[in-house]
mmCIF file of C-alpha atoms in Angstrom:
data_model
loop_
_atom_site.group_PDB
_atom_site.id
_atom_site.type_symbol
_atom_site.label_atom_id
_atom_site.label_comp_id
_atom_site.label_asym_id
_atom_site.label_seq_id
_atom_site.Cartn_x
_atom_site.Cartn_y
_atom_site.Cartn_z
ATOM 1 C CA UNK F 173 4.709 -13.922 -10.895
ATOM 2 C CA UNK F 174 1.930 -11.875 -9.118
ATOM 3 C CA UNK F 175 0.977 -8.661 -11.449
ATOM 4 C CA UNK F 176 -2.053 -6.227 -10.391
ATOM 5 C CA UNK F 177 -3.074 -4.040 -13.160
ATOM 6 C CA UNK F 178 -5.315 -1.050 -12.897
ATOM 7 C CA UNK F 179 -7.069 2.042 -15.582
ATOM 8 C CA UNK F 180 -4.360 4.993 -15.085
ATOM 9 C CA UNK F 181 -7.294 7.366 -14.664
ATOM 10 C CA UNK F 182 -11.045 7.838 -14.397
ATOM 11 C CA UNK F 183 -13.205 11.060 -14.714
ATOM 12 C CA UNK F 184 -16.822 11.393 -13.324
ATOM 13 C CA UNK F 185 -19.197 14.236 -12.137
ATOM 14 C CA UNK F 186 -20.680 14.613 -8.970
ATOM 15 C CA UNK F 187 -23.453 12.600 -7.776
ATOM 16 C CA UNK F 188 -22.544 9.797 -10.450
ATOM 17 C CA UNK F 189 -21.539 6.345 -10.370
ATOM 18 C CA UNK F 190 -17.604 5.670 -10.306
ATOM 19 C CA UNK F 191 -16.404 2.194 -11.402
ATOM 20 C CA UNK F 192 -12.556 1.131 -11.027
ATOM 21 C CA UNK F 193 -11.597 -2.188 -12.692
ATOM 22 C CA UNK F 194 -8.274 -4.241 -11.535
ATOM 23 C CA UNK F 195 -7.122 -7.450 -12.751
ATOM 24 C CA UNK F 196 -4.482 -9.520 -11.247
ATOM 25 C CA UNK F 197 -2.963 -12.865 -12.246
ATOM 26 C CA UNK F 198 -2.355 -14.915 -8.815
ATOM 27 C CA UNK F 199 -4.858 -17.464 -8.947
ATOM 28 C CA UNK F 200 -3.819 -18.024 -5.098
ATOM 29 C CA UNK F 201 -4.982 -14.907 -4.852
ATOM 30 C CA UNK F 202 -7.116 -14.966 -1.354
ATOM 31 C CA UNK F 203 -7.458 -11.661 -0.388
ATOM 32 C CA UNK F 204 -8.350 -8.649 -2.073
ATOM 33 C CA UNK F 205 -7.735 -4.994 -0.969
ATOM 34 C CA UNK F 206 -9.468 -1.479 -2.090
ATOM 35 C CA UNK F 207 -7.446 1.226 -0.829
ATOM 36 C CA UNK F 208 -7.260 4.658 -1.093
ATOM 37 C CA UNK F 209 -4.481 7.688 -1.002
ATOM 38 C CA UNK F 210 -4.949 11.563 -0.651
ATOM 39 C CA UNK F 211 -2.296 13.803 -1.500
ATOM 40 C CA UNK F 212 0.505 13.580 0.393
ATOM 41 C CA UNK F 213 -1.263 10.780 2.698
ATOM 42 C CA UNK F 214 -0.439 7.176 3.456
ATOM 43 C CA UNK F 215 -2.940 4.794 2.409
ATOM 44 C CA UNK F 216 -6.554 4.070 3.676
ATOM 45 C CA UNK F 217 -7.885 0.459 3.670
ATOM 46 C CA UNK F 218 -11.549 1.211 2.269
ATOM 47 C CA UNK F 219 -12.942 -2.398 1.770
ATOM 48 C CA UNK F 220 -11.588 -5.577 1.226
ATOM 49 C CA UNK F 221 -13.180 -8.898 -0.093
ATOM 50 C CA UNK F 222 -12.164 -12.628 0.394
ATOM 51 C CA UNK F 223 -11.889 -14.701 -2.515
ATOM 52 C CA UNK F 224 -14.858 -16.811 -1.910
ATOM 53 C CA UNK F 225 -17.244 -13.881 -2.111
ATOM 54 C CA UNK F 226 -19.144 -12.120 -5.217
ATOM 55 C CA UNK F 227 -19.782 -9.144 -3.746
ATOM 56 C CA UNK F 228 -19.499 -7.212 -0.672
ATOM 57 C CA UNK F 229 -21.672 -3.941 -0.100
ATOM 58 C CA UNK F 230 -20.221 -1.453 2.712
ATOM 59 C CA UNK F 231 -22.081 2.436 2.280
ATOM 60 C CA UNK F 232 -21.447 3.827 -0.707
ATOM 61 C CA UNK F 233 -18.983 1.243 -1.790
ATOM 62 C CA UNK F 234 -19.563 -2.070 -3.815
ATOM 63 C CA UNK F 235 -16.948 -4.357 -4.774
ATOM 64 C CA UNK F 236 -17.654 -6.879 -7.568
ATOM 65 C CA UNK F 237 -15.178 -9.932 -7.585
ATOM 66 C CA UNK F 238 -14.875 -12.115 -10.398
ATOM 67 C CA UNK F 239 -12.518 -14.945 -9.800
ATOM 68 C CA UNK F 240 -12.710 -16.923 -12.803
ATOM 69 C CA UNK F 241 -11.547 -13.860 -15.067
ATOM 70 C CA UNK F 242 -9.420 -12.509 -11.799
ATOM 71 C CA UNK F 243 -11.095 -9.427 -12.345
ATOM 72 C CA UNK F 244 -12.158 -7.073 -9.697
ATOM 73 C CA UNK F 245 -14.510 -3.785 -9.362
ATOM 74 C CA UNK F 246 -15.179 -0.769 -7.016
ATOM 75 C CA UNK F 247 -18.221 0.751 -7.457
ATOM 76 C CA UNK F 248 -18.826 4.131 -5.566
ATOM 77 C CA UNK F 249 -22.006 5.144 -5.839
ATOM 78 C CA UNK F 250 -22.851 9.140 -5.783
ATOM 79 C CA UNK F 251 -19.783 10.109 -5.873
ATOM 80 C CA UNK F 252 -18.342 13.472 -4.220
ATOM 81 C CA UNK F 253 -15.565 15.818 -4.292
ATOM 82 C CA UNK F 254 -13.921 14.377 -1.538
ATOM 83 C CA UNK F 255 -13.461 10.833 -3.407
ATOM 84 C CA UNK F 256 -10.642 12.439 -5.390
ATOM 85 C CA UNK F 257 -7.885 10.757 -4.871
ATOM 86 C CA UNK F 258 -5.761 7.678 -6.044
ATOM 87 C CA UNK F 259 -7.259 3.928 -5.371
ATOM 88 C CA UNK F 260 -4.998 1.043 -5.408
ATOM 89 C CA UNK F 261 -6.236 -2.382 -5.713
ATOM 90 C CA UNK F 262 -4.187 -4.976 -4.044
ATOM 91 C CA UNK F 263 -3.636 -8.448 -3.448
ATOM 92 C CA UNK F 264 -2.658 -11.123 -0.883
ATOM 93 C CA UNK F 265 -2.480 -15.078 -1.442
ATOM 94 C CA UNK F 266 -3.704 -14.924 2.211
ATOM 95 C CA UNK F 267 -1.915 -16.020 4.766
ATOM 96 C CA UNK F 268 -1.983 -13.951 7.791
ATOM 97 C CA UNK F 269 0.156 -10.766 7.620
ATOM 98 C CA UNK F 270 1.247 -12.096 3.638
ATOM 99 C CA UNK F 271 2.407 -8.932 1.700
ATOM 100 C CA UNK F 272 0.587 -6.720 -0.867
ATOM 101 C CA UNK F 273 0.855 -6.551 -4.308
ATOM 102 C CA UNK F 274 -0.684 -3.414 -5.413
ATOM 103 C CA UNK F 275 -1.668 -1.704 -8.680
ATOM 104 C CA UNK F 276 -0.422 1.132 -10.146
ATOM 105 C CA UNK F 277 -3.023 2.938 -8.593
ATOM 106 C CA UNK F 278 -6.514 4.908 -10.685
ATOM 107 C CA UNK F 279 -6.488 8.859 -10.555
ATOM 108 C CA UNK F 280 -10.473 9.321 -9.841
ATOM 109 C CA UNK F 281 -11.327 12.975 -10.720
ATOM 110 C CA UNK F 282 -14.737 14.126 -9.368
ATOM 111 C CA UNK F 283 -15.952 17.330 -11.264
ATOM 112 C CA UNK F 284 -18.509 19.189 -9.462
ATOM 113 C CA UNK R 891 -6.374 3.937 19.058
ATOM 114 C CA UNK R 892 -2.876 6.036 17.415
ATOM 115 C CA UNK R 893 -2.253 5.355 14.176
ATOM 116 C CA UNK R 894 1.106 4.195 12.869
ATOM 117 C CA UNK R 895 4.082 7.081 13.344
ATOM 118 C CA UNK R 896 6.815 7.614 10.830
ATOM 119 C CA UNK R 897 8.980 10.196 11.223
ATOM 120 C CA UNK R 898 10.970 12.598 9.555
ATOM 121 C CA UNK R 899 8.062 13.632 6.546
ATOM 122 C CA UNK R 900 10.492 14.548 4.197
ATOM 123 C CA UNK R 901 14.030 13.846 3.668
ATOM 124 C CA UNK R 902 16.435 15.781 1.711
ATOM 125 C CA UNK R 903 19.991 13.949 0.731
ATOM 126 C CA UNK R 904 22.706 13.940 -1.623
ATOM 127 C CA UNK R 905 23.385 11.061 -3.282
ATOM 128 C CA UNK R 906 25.815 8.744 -1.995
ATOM 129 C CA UNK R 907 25.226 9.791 1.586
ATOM 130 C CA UNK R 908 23.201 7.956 4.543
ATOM 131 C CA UNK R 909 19.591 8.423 5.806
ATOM 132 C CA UNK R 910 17.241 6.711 8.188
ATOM 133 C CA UNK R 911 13.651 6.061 8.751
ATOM 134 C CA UNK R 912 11.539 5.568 11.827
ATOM 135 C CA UNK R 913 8.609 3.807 12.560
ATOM 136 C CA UNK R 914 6.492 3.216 15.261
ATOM 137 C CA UNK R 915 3.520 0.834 14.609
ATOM 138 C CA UNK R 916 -0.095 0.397 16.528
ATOM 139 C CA UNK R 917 0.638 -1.589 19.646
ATOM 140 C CA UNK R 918 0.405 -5.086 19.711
ATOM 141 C CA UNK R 919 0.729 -5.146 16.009
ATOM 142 C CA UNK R 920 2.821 -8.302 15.281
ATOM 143 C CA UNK R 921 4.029 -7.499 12.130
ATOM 144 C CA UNK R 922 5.640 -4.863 10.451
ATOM 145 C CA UNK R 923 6.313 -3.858 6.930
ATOM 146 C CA UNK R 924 8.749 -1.116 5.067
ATOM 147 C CA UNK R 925 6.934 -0.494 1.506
ATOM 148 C CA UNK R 926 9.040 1.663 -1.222
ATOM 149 C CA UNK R 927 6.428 4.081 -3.040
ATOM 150 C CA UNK R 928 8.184 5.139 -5.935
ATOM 151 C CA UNK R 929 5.760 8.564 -7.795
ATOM 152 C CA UNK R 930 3.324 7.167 -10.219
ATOM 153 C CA UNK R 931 3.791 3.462 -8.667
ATOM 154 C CA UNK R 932 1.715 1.553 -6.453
ATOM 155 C CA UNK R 933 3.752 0.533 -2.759
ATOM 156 C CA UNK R 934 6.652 -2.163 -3.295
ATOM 157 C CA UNK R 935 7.492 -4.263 -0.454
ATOM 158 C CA UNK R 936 10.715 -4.054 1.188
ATOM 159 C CA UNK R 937 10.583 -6.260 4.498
ATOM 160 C CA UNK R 938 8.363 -7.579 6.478
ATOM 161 C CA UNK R 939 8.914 -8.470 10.078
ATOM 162 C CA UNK R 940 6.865 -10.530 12.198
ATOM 163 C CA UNK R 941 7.833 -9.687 15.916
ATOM 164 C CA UNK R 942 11.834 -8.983 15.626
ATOM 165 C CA UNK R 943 12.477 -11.921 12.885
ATOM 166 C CA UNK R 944 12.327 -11.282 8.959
ATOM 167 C CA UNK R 945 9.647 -13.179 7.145
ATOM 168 C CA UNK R 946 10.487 -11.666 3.662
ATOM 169 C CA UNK R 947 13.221 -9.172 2.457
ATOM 170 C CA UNK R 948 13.394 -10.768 -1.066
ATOM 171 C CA UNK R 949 13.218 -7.484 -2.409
ATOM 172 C CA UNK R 950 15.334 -5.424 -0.357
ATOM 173 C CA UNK R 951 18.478 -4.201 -1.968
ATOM 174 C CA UNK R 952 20.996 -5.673 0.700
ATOM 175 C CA UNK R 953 23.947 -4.013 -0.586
ATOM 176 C CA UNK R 954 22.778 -0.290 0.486
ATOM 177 C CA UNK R 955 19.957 -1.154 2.647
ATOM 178 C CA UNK R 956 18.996 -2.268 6.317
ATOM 179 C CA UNK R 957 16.269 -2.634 8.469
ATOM 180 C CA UNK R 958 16.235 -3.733 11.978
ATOM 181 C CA UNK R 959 13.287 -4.388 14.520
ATOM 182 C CA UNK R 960 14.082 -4.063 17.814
ATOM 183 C CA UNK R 961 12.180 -5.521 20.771
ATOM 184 C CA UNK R 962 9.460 -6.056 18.185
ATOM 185 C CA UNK R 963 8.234 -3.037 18.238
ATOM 186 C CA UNK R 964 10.202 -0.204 16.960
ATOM 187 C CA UNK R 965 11.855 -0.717 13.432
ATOM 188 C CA UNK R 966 14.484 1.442 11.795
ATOM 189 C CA UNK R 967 15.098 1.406 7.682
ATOM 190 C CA UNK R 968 18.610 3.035 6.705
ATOM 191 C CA UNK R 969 19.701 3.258 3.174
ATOM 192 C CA UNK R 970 23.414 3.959 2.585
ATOM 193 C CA UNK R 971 24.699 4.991 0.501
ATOM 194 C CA UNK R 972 21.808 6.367 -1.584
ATOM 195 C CA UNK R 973 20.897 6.678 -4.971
ATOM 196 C CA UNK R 974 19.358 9.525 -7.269
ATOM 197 C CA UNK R 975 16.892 6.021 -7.892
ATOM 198 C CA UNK R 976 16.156 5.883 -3.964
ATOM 199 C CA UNK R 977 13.435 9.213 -4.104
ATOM 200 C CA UNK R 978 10.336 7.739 -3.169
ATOM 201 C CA UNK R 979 7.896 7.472 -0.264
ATOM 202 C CA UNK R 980 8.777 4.876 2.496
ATOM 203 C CA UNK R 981 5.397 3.848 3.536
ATOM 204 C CA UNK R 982 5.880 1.684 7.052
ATOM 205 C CA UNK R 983 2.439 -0.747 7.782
ATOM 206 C CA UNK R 984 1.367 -2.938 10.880
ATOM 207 C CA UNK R 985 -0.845 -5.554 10.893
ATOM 208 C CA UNK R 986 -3.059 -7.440 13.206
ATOM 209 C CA UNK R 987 -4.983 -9.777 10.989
ATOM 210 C CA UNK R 988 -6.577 -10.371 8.018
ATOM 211 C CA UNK R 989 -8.305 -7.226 7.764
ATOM 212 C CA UNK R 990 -5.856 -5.234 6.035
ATOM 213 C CA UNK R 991 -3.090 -3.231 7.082
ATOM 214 C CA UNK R 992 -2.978 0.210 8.639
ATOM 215 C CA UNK R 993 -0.421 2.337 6.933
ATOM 216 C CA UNK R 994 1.713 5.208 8.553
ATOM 217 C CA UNK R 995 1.542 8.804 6.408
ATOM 218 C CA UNK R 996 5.083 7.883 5.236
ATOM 219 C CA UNK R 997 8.472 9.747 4.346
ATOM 220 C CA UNK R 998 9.157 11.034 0.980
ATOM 221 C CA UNK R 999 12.928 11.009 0.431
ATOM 222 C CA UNK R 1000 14.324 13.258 -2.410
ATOM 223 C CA UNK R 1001 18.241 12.377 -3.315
ATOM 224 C CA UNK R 1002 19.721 14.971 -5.780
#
């Protein structure tokens, strides 16, 4: 069956790099999903990447795909305060409006 | 554009009594999804409507919960009678299109 599996937590300081890994197992896998959740807030799509792509570069945000080890990467570069929060990776096999399968979601703590 | 609108926030119950969620999605949003968001879990689907039909309640528990869309637009989740296991956030999502989902701010149910 479909499985998303993320790091439980991540700790940087201000101005660094952050990098979240996910892996997943549905090789049908078409869509992938980077989303993000404040406290007590619903979720915020931040990026997503389709399954024929390496990379995709938005801002501050990279995402790395690797489909062959169906491993996936955000990379936020200089990160702030105000990244804090939870960041779910997530999964569609890609037809249109096809649920999510989400991670357990990665705590990022940003120390200033 | 306004977002999606759940309503109540929060949700206090007993156990073994009946509660229901509200959700108003962005207009002309085809399809609509009820995700369970159980703490220290990433969002579980529920149901997924597109227009007023069901595409997928595989994981709904039928025997204490419902969900109804009516005129396509509007949907309604009702859980009776609940369980102590039922505290979670009910996240609600509409979607247009491939680009991800937008996700409502939720209700977080507590049943003691």
């Amino acid at each position: 069956g479909e499985d998303v599996e993320q790091s439980l937590f991540l700790s940087v300081r201000e101005g660094d790099s952050s990098v979240i890994n996910c892996t997943y197992t549905d090789s049908s896998s078409t869509y992938l999903y980077w989303y993000k959740q404040e406290p007590g807030a619903g979720l915020q799509l931040l990026t997503y990447i389709f399954s024929n792509m390496d990379m995709k570069q938005d801002q501050r945000l990279t995402v790395l795909l690797n489909k062959k080890d169906k491993h996936l990467s955000l990379r936020i570069a200089d990160t702030q305060t105000g990244d804090s929060a939870i960041y779910f990776c997530a999964e569609s096999n890609g037809e249109y409006g096809n649920k999510l399968v989400f991670g357990a979601g990665t705590i990022l703590r940003v120390k200033s | 554009e306004a977002g999606v609108a759940q309503s109540p926030r929060y949700k206090i119950i007993e156990k073994r009594q009946s509660v229901a969620f509200w959700c108003n999605p962005i207009s002309g949003h085809a399809t609509l999804y009820w995700y369970q968001q159980i703490l220290g879990q990433g969002p579980k689907l529920l149901i997924q409507f597109q227009n007023n039909g069901v595409v997928d309640d595989s994981q709904l528990p039928k025997d204490r919960f419902s969900a109804e869309r009516l005129k396509g637009v509007d949907s309604t989740l009702k859980i009776q009678p609940a369980k102590l296991e039922d505290s979670a956030v009910y996240l609600c999502a509409s979607s247009l299109g491939r680009d991800g989902y937008t996700f409502g701010s939720g209700t977080r149910l507590t049943v003691v």
